[in-house]
Coordinates of N, CA, C and O in Angstrom, one line a residue:
X166 N 196.1 186.7 67.2 CA 196.5 188.0 66.8 C 195.3 188.2 65.9 O 195.2 189.4 65.3
X167 N 194.6 187.5 65.2 CA 193.7 187.7 64.2 C 192.1 187.6 64.8 O 191.6 186.5 64.6
X168 N 191.8 188.6 65.5 CA 190.3 188.6 66.1 C 189.5 189.5 65.3 O 189.7 190.5 65.1
X169 N 188.2 188.7 64.8 CA 187.3 189.3 64.2 C 186.1 189.6 65.1 O 185.4 188.5 65.3
X170 N 185.7 190.7 65.5 CA 184.7 191.0 66.5 C 183.5 191.3 65.9 O 182.3 191.4 66.4
X171 N 183.4 191.6 64.7 CA 182.3 192.0 63.8 C 181.2 190.8 63.9 O 181.6 189.8 63.7
X172 N 180.1 191.4 64.0 CA 179.0 190.5 63.9 C 178.8 189.9 62.7 O 179.0 190.6 61.6
X173 N 178.4 188.7 62.5 CA 178.4 188.2 60.9 C 177.2 188.7 60.4 O 176.0 189.0 61.0
X174 N 177.2 189.2 59.1 CA 176.1 189.8 58.5 C 174.8 188.8 58.4 O 175.1 187.7 58.2
X175 N 173.7 189.3 58.6 CA 172.4 188.6 58.5 C 171.5 189.2 57.4 O 171.3 190.2 57.3
X176 N 171.0 188.2 56.7 CA 170.2 188.6 55.6 C 168.9 187.9 55.5 O 168.8 186.8 56.2
X177 N 167.8 188.5 55.2 CA 166.4 187.9 55.3 C 166.2 187.1 54.2 O 166.4 187.4 53.0
X178 N 165.9 185.7 54.4 CA 165.7 184.7 53.2 C 164.2 184.1 53.6 O 164.0 183.7 54.6
X179 N 163.3 184.4 52.7 CA 161.9 183.9 52.9 C 161.5 184.3 54.4 O 160.8 183.7 55.1
X180 N 161.7 185.5 54.7 CA 161.2 186.2 55.9 C 161.9 185.7 57.2 O 161.5 185.8 58.2
X181 N 163.0 184.8 57.1 CA 163.7 184.3 58.2 C 165.2 184.7 57.9 O 165.7 185.0 57.1
X182 N 165.7 185.3 59.3 CA 167.1 185.6 59.3 C 168.0 184.6 59.0 O 168.0 183.4 59.5
X183 N 169.0 184.8 58.0 CA 169.9 183.9 57.9 C 171.4 184.4 57.7 O 171.4 185.5 57.1
X184 N 172.5 183.8 58.3 CA 173.7 184.3 58.4 C 174.3 184.2 57.1 O 174.1 183.2 56.4
X185 N 175.2 185.3 56.6 CA 175.8 185.3 55.3 C 177.2 184.6 55.5 O 177.9 185.2 56.4
X186 N 177.4 183.6 54.8 CA 178.7 183.0 55.0 C 179.8 183.5 54.2 O 179.5 184.0 53.1
X187 N 181.1 183.3 54.6 CA 182.2 183.8 53.8 C 182.2 183.0 52.6 O 181.9 181.8 52.6
X188 N 182.6 183.6 51.5 CA 182.8 182.6 50.4 C 184.0 181.6 50.6 O 184.9 181.8 51.4
X189 N 183.7 180.4 49.9 CA 184.7 179.4 50.1 C 186.1 179.8 49.7 O 186.4 180.4 48.6
X190 N 187.1 179.4 50.4 CA 188.6 179.8 50.1 C 188.9 178.9 48.9 O 188.8 177.7 48.8
X191 N 189.5 179.5 47.9 CA 190.2 178.9 46.7 C 191.8 179.0 47.1 O 192.3 179.9 47.0
X192 N 192.3 177.7 47.2 CA 193.8 177.8 47.5 C 194.5 177.6 46.2 O 194.2 176.7 45.1
X193 N 195.6 178.2 46.1 CA 196.6 178.0 45.0 C 197.2 176.9 44.9 O 197.2 176.2 46.0
X194 N 197.7 176.3 43.7 CA 198.5 175.0 43.8 C 199.7 175.0 44.7 O 200.1 174.2 45.4
X195 N 200.4 176.2 44.8 CA 201.5 176.5 45.8 C 201.1 176.3 47.3 O 201.7 175.6 48.0
X196 N 199.9 176.9 47.5 CA 199.5 176.7 48.8 C 199.2 175.2 49.4 O 199.4 174.9 50.3
X197 N 198.5 174.7 48.3 CA 198.0 173.2 48.5 C 199.3 172.4 48.7 O 199.1 171.5 49.5
X198 N 200.1 172.5 47.8 CA 201.4 171.7 48.0 C 202.1 171.9 49.3 O 202.4 170.9 50.0
X199 N 202.2 173.1 49.6 CA 203.0 173.4 51.1 C 202.0 172.8 52.2 O 202.6 172.1 53.1
X200 N 200.6 172.9 52.2 CA 199.8 172.4 53.1 C 199.9 170.9 53.0 O 200.0 170.2 54.2
X201 N 199.9 170.2 52.0 CA 200.1 168.8 51.9 C 201.3 168.3 52.4 O 201.4 167.4 53.2
X202 N 202.4 169.0 52.2 CA 203.7 168.6 52.7 C 203.7 168.8 54.0 O 204.2 167.7 54.8
X203 N 203.1 169.6 54.7 CA 203.3 169.8 56.2 C 202.3 168.9 56.8 O 202.6 168.1 57.9
X204 N 201.2 168.4 56.1 CA 200.2 167.5 56.7 C 200.9 165.9 56.7 O 200.5 165.2 57.6
X205 N 201.9 165.8 55.7 CA 202.5 164.4 55.9 C 203.4 164.3 57.1 O 203.5 163.0 57.5
X206 N 203.8 165.3 57.9 CA 204.5 165.1 59.0 C 203.6 164.5 60.0 O 202.6 164.9 60.2
X207 N 204.4 163.6 60.8 CA 203.6 162.8 61.9 C 203.0 163.8 63.0 O 201.8 163.7 63.6
X208 N 203.9 164.7 63.5 CA 203.4 165.4 64.5 C 202.4 166.6 64.2 O 202.3 166.9 63.2
X209 N 201.4 166.9 65.2 CA 200.4 167.8 64.8 C 200.9 169.3 64.7 O 202.2 169.5 65.3
X210 N 200.3 170.1 64.1 CA 200.7 171.5 63.9 C 200.4 172.4 65.1 O 199.2 172.6 65.5
X211 N 201.5 172.8 65.8 CA 201.4 173.7 66.9 C 201.1 175.2 66.4 O 201.3 175.5 65.3
X212 N 200.5 175.8 67.5 CA 200.1 177.1 67.0 C 201.3 178.1 66.5 O 201.0 178.8 65.6
X213 N 202.4 178.1 67.1 CA 203.3 179.1 66.3 C 203.7 178.7 65.0 O 203.9 179.4 64.0
X214 N 203.8 177.2 64.7 CA 204.1 176.7 63.5 C 203.0 177.3 62.5 O 203.1 177.4 61.3
X215 N 201.6 176.8 63.1 CA 200.4 177.4 62.2 C 200.6 178.8 61.8 O 200.2 179.1 60.7
X216 N 201.0 179.6 62.8 CA 201.1 181.2 62.5 C 202.0 181.4 61.3 O 201.8 182.0 60.3
X217 N 203.2 180.6 61.5 CA 204.2 180.8 60.5 C 203.7 180.3 59.1 O 204.0 181.0 58.2
X218 N 203.4 179.0 59.2 CA 202.8 178.6 57.9 C 201.7 179.5 57.2 O 201.8 179.7 56.0
X219 N 200.7 180.0 58.0 CA 199.8 180.7 57.5 C 200.4 182.1 56.9 O 200.1 182.5 55.7
X220 N 201.4 182.8 57.5 CA 201.9 183.9 57.1 C 202.7 183.7 55.8 O 202.7 184.5 54.9
X221 N 203.5 182.5 55.8 CA 204.4 182.2 54.6 C 203.5 182.0 53.3 O 203.8 182.0 52.1
X222 N 202.2 181.5 53.5 CA 201.2 181.1 52.4 C 200.3 182.4 52.1 O 199.5 182.2 51.4
X223 N 200.3 183.3 52.8 CA 199.3 184.4 52.7 C 197.9 184.0 53.1 O 196.9 184.5 52.5
X224 N 197.9 183.1 54.0 CA 196.5 182.7 54.5 C 196.2 183.0 55.9 O 197.2 183.6 56.5
X225 N 195.0 183.1 56.5 CA 194.8 183.4 57.9 C 195.2 182.1 58.6 O 195.1 181.0 58.2
X226 N 195.3 182.2 60.0 CA 195.5 180.9 60.7 C 194.3 180.1 60.8 O 194.4 178.9 60.8
X227 N 193.1 180.7 60.8 CA 191.9 180.0 60.6 C 191.8 179.1 59.4 O 191.4 177.9 59.4
X228 N 192.2 179.7 58.2 CA 192.1 179.0 57.0 C 193.0 177.8 57.0 O 192.5 176.7 56.7
X229 N 194.1 177.8 57.7 CA 195.0 176.8 57.9 C 194.5 175.7 58.8 O 194.4 174.5 58.4
X230 N 194.0 176.1 59.9 CA 193.5 175.2 60.7 C 192.1 174.5 60.2 O 192.1 173.2 60.4
X231 N 191.4 175.2 59.5 CA 190.1 174.5 58.9 C 190.6 173.5 57.8 O 190.1 172.3 57.8
X232 N 191.6 173.8 57.0 CA 192.1 172.9 56.1 C 192.7 171.8 56.6 O 192.3 170.5 56.2
X233 N 193.4 171.9 57.8 CA 193.9 170.6 58.4 C 192.7 169.8 59.1 O 192.8 168.5 58.9
X234 N 191.7 170.4 59.5 CA 190.5 169.8 60.1 C 189.9 168.9 59.0 O 189.4 167.8 59.1
X235 N 189.5 169.7 57.8 CA 188.9 169.1 56.8 C 189.7 167.8 56.2 O 189.2 166.8 55.9
X236 N 191.1 168.1 56.1 CA 192.1 167.0 55.5 C 191.9 165.5 56.5 O 191.8 164.6 56.2
X237 N 192.0 166.0 57.9 CA 192.0 164.9 58.8 C 190.5 164.1 58.7 O 190.6 163.0 58.5
X238 N 189.5 165.0 58.6 CA 188.4 164.2 58.4 C 188.0 163.4 57.2 O 187.6 162.6 57.3
X239 N 188.6 164.1 56.0 CA 188.5 163.2 54.8 C 189.3 162.0 54.9 O 188.8 161.0 54.5
X240 N 190.5 162.0 55.7 CA 191.2 160.7 55.6 C 190.6 159.8 56.6 O 190.5 158.6 56.2
X241 N 190.0 160.3 57.7 CA 189.3 159.3 58.5 C 188.0 158.6 57.8 O 187.8 157.5 58.0
X242 N 187.2 159.5 56.9 CA 186.3 158.9 56.0 C 186.7 157.9 55.1 O 186.2 156.8 55.0
X243 N 187.9 158.1 54.6 CA 188.4 157.2 53.5 C 188.9 155.9 54.2 O 188.6 154.8 53.9
X244 N 189.6 156.0 55.4 CA 190.0 154.9 56.1 C 188.8 154.1 56.6 O 188.7 152.8 56.7
X245 N 187.7 154.6 57.0 CA 186.6 154.0 57.5 C 185.9 153.2 56.4 O 185.4 152.1 56.5
X246 N 185.9 153.7 55.1 CA 185.4 152.8 53.9 C 186.5 151.8 53.5 O 186.1 151.2 52.4
X247 N 187.5 151.8 54.2 CA 188.4 150.6 53.9 C 189.4 150.9 52.6 O 189.8 150.1 52.1
X248 N 189.4 152.2 52.1 CA 190.3 152.6 51.2 C 191.7 153.0 51.5 O 191.9 153.2 52.8
X249 N 192.5 153.1 50.5 CA 193.9 153.5 50.9 C 194.0 155.1 51.0 O 193.1 155.7 50.3
X250 N 194.5 155.5 51.9 CA 194.6 157.1 52.1 C 195.3 157.8 50.8 O 196.1 157.1 50.2
X251 N 194.9 158.9 50.4 CA 195.3 159.5 49.1 C 196.7 159.7 49.0 O 197.4 159.5 48.0
X252 N 197.7 159.6 50.2 CA 199.1 159.7 50.1 C 199.8 158.5 49.3 O 200.7 158.3 48.7
X253 N 198.8 157.2 49.3 CA 199.4 156.2 48.9 C 198.9 155.7 47.6 O 199.4 154.6 47.0
X254 N 198.0 156.5 47.1 CA 197.3 156.0 45.7 C 197.1 157.3 45.1 O 196.6 158.3 45.6
X255 N 197.3 157.3 43.8 CA 196.9 158.5 43.0 C 195.3 158.9 43.1 O 194.5 157.9 42.9
X256 N 195.1 160.2 43.4 CA 193.7 160.3 43.5 C 193.3 161.3 42.5 O 193.8 162.2 42.2
X257 N 192.2 161.1 41.6 CA 191.7 162.0 40.7 C 191.2 163.3 41.3 O 191.0 164.2 40.7
X258 N 190.7 163.2 42.5 CA 189.9 164.4 43.2 C 191.0 165.3 43.6 O 190.8 166.5 43.9
X259 N 192.2 165.0 43.9 CA 193.3 165.8 44.4 C 194.7 165.7 43.6 O 195.6 165.0 43.9
X260 N 194.5 166.2 42.2 CA 195.7 166.0 41.5 C 197.0 166.6 41.9 O 198.0 166.2 41.6
X261 N 196.9 167.6 42.8 CA 198.1 168.3 43.3 C 198.8 167.5 44.3 O 200.1 167.6 44.6
X262 N 198.2 166.3 44.9 CA 198.9 165.6 46.0 C 199.9 164.7 45.4 O 200.9 164.6 46.2
X263 N 199.8 164.4 44.2 CA 200.9 163.2 43.5 C 201.8 163.9 42.7 O 203.0 163.6 42.7
X264 N 201.4 164.8 41.8 CA 202.4 165.2 40.5 C 202.7 166.7 40.7 O 203.2 167.0 39.7
X265 N 202.5 167.4 41.8 CA 202.9 168.6 41.7 C 204.5 168.8 42.0 O 205.1 168.0 42.8
X266 N 205.2 169.8 41.3 CA 206.7 169.8 41.5 C 206.9 170.3 43.0 O 206.2 171.1 43.4
X267 N 208.1 169.7 43.5 CA 208.3 170.4 44.7 C 208.7 171.6 44.9 O 209.6 172.2 43.8
X268 N 208.0 172.7 45.5 CA 208.2 174.0 45.6 C 208.9 174.3 47.0 O 208.5 173.8 47.9
X269 N 209.7 175.5 47.0 CA 210.1 175.8 48.2 C 209.1 176.2 49.4 O 208.0 176.7 48.9
X270 N 209.2 175.9 50.6 CA 208.2 176.2 51.6 C 207.9 177.6 52.0 O 206.8 177.9 52.0
X271 N 209.0 178.4 51.7 CA 208.7 179.9 51.8 C 209.3 180.5 50.8 O 210.5 180.5 50.4
X272 N 208.6 181.6 50.1 CA 209.1 182.5 49.1 C 209.2 183.8 49.8 O 208.2 184.2 50.3
X273 N 210.2 184.5 49.3 CA 210.4 185.9 49.9 C 210.7 186.8 48.8 O 211.0 186.4 47.9

């Protein structure tokens, strides 16, 4: 339902055309906690559930999809290096993963 047909903006850099990227998404601690909780579930995120989660967090479906892709990639990389996944050990890079208070999944 969220189709953006607009062409990406192009800017000239050193005489070469370069696409202007969207700014990086900054997630609130509430959004991160909810995404993290959903990520703990073993089954993958189905499309209707992704739409619902995105709507409840005030994010786009694409943002939710990308967050999950990045999280899976990060865990894969950690596992490859033979370390414990962040769910099982406190991680300094992701303080919200361990010590955030449980907040309701949907606020209305």
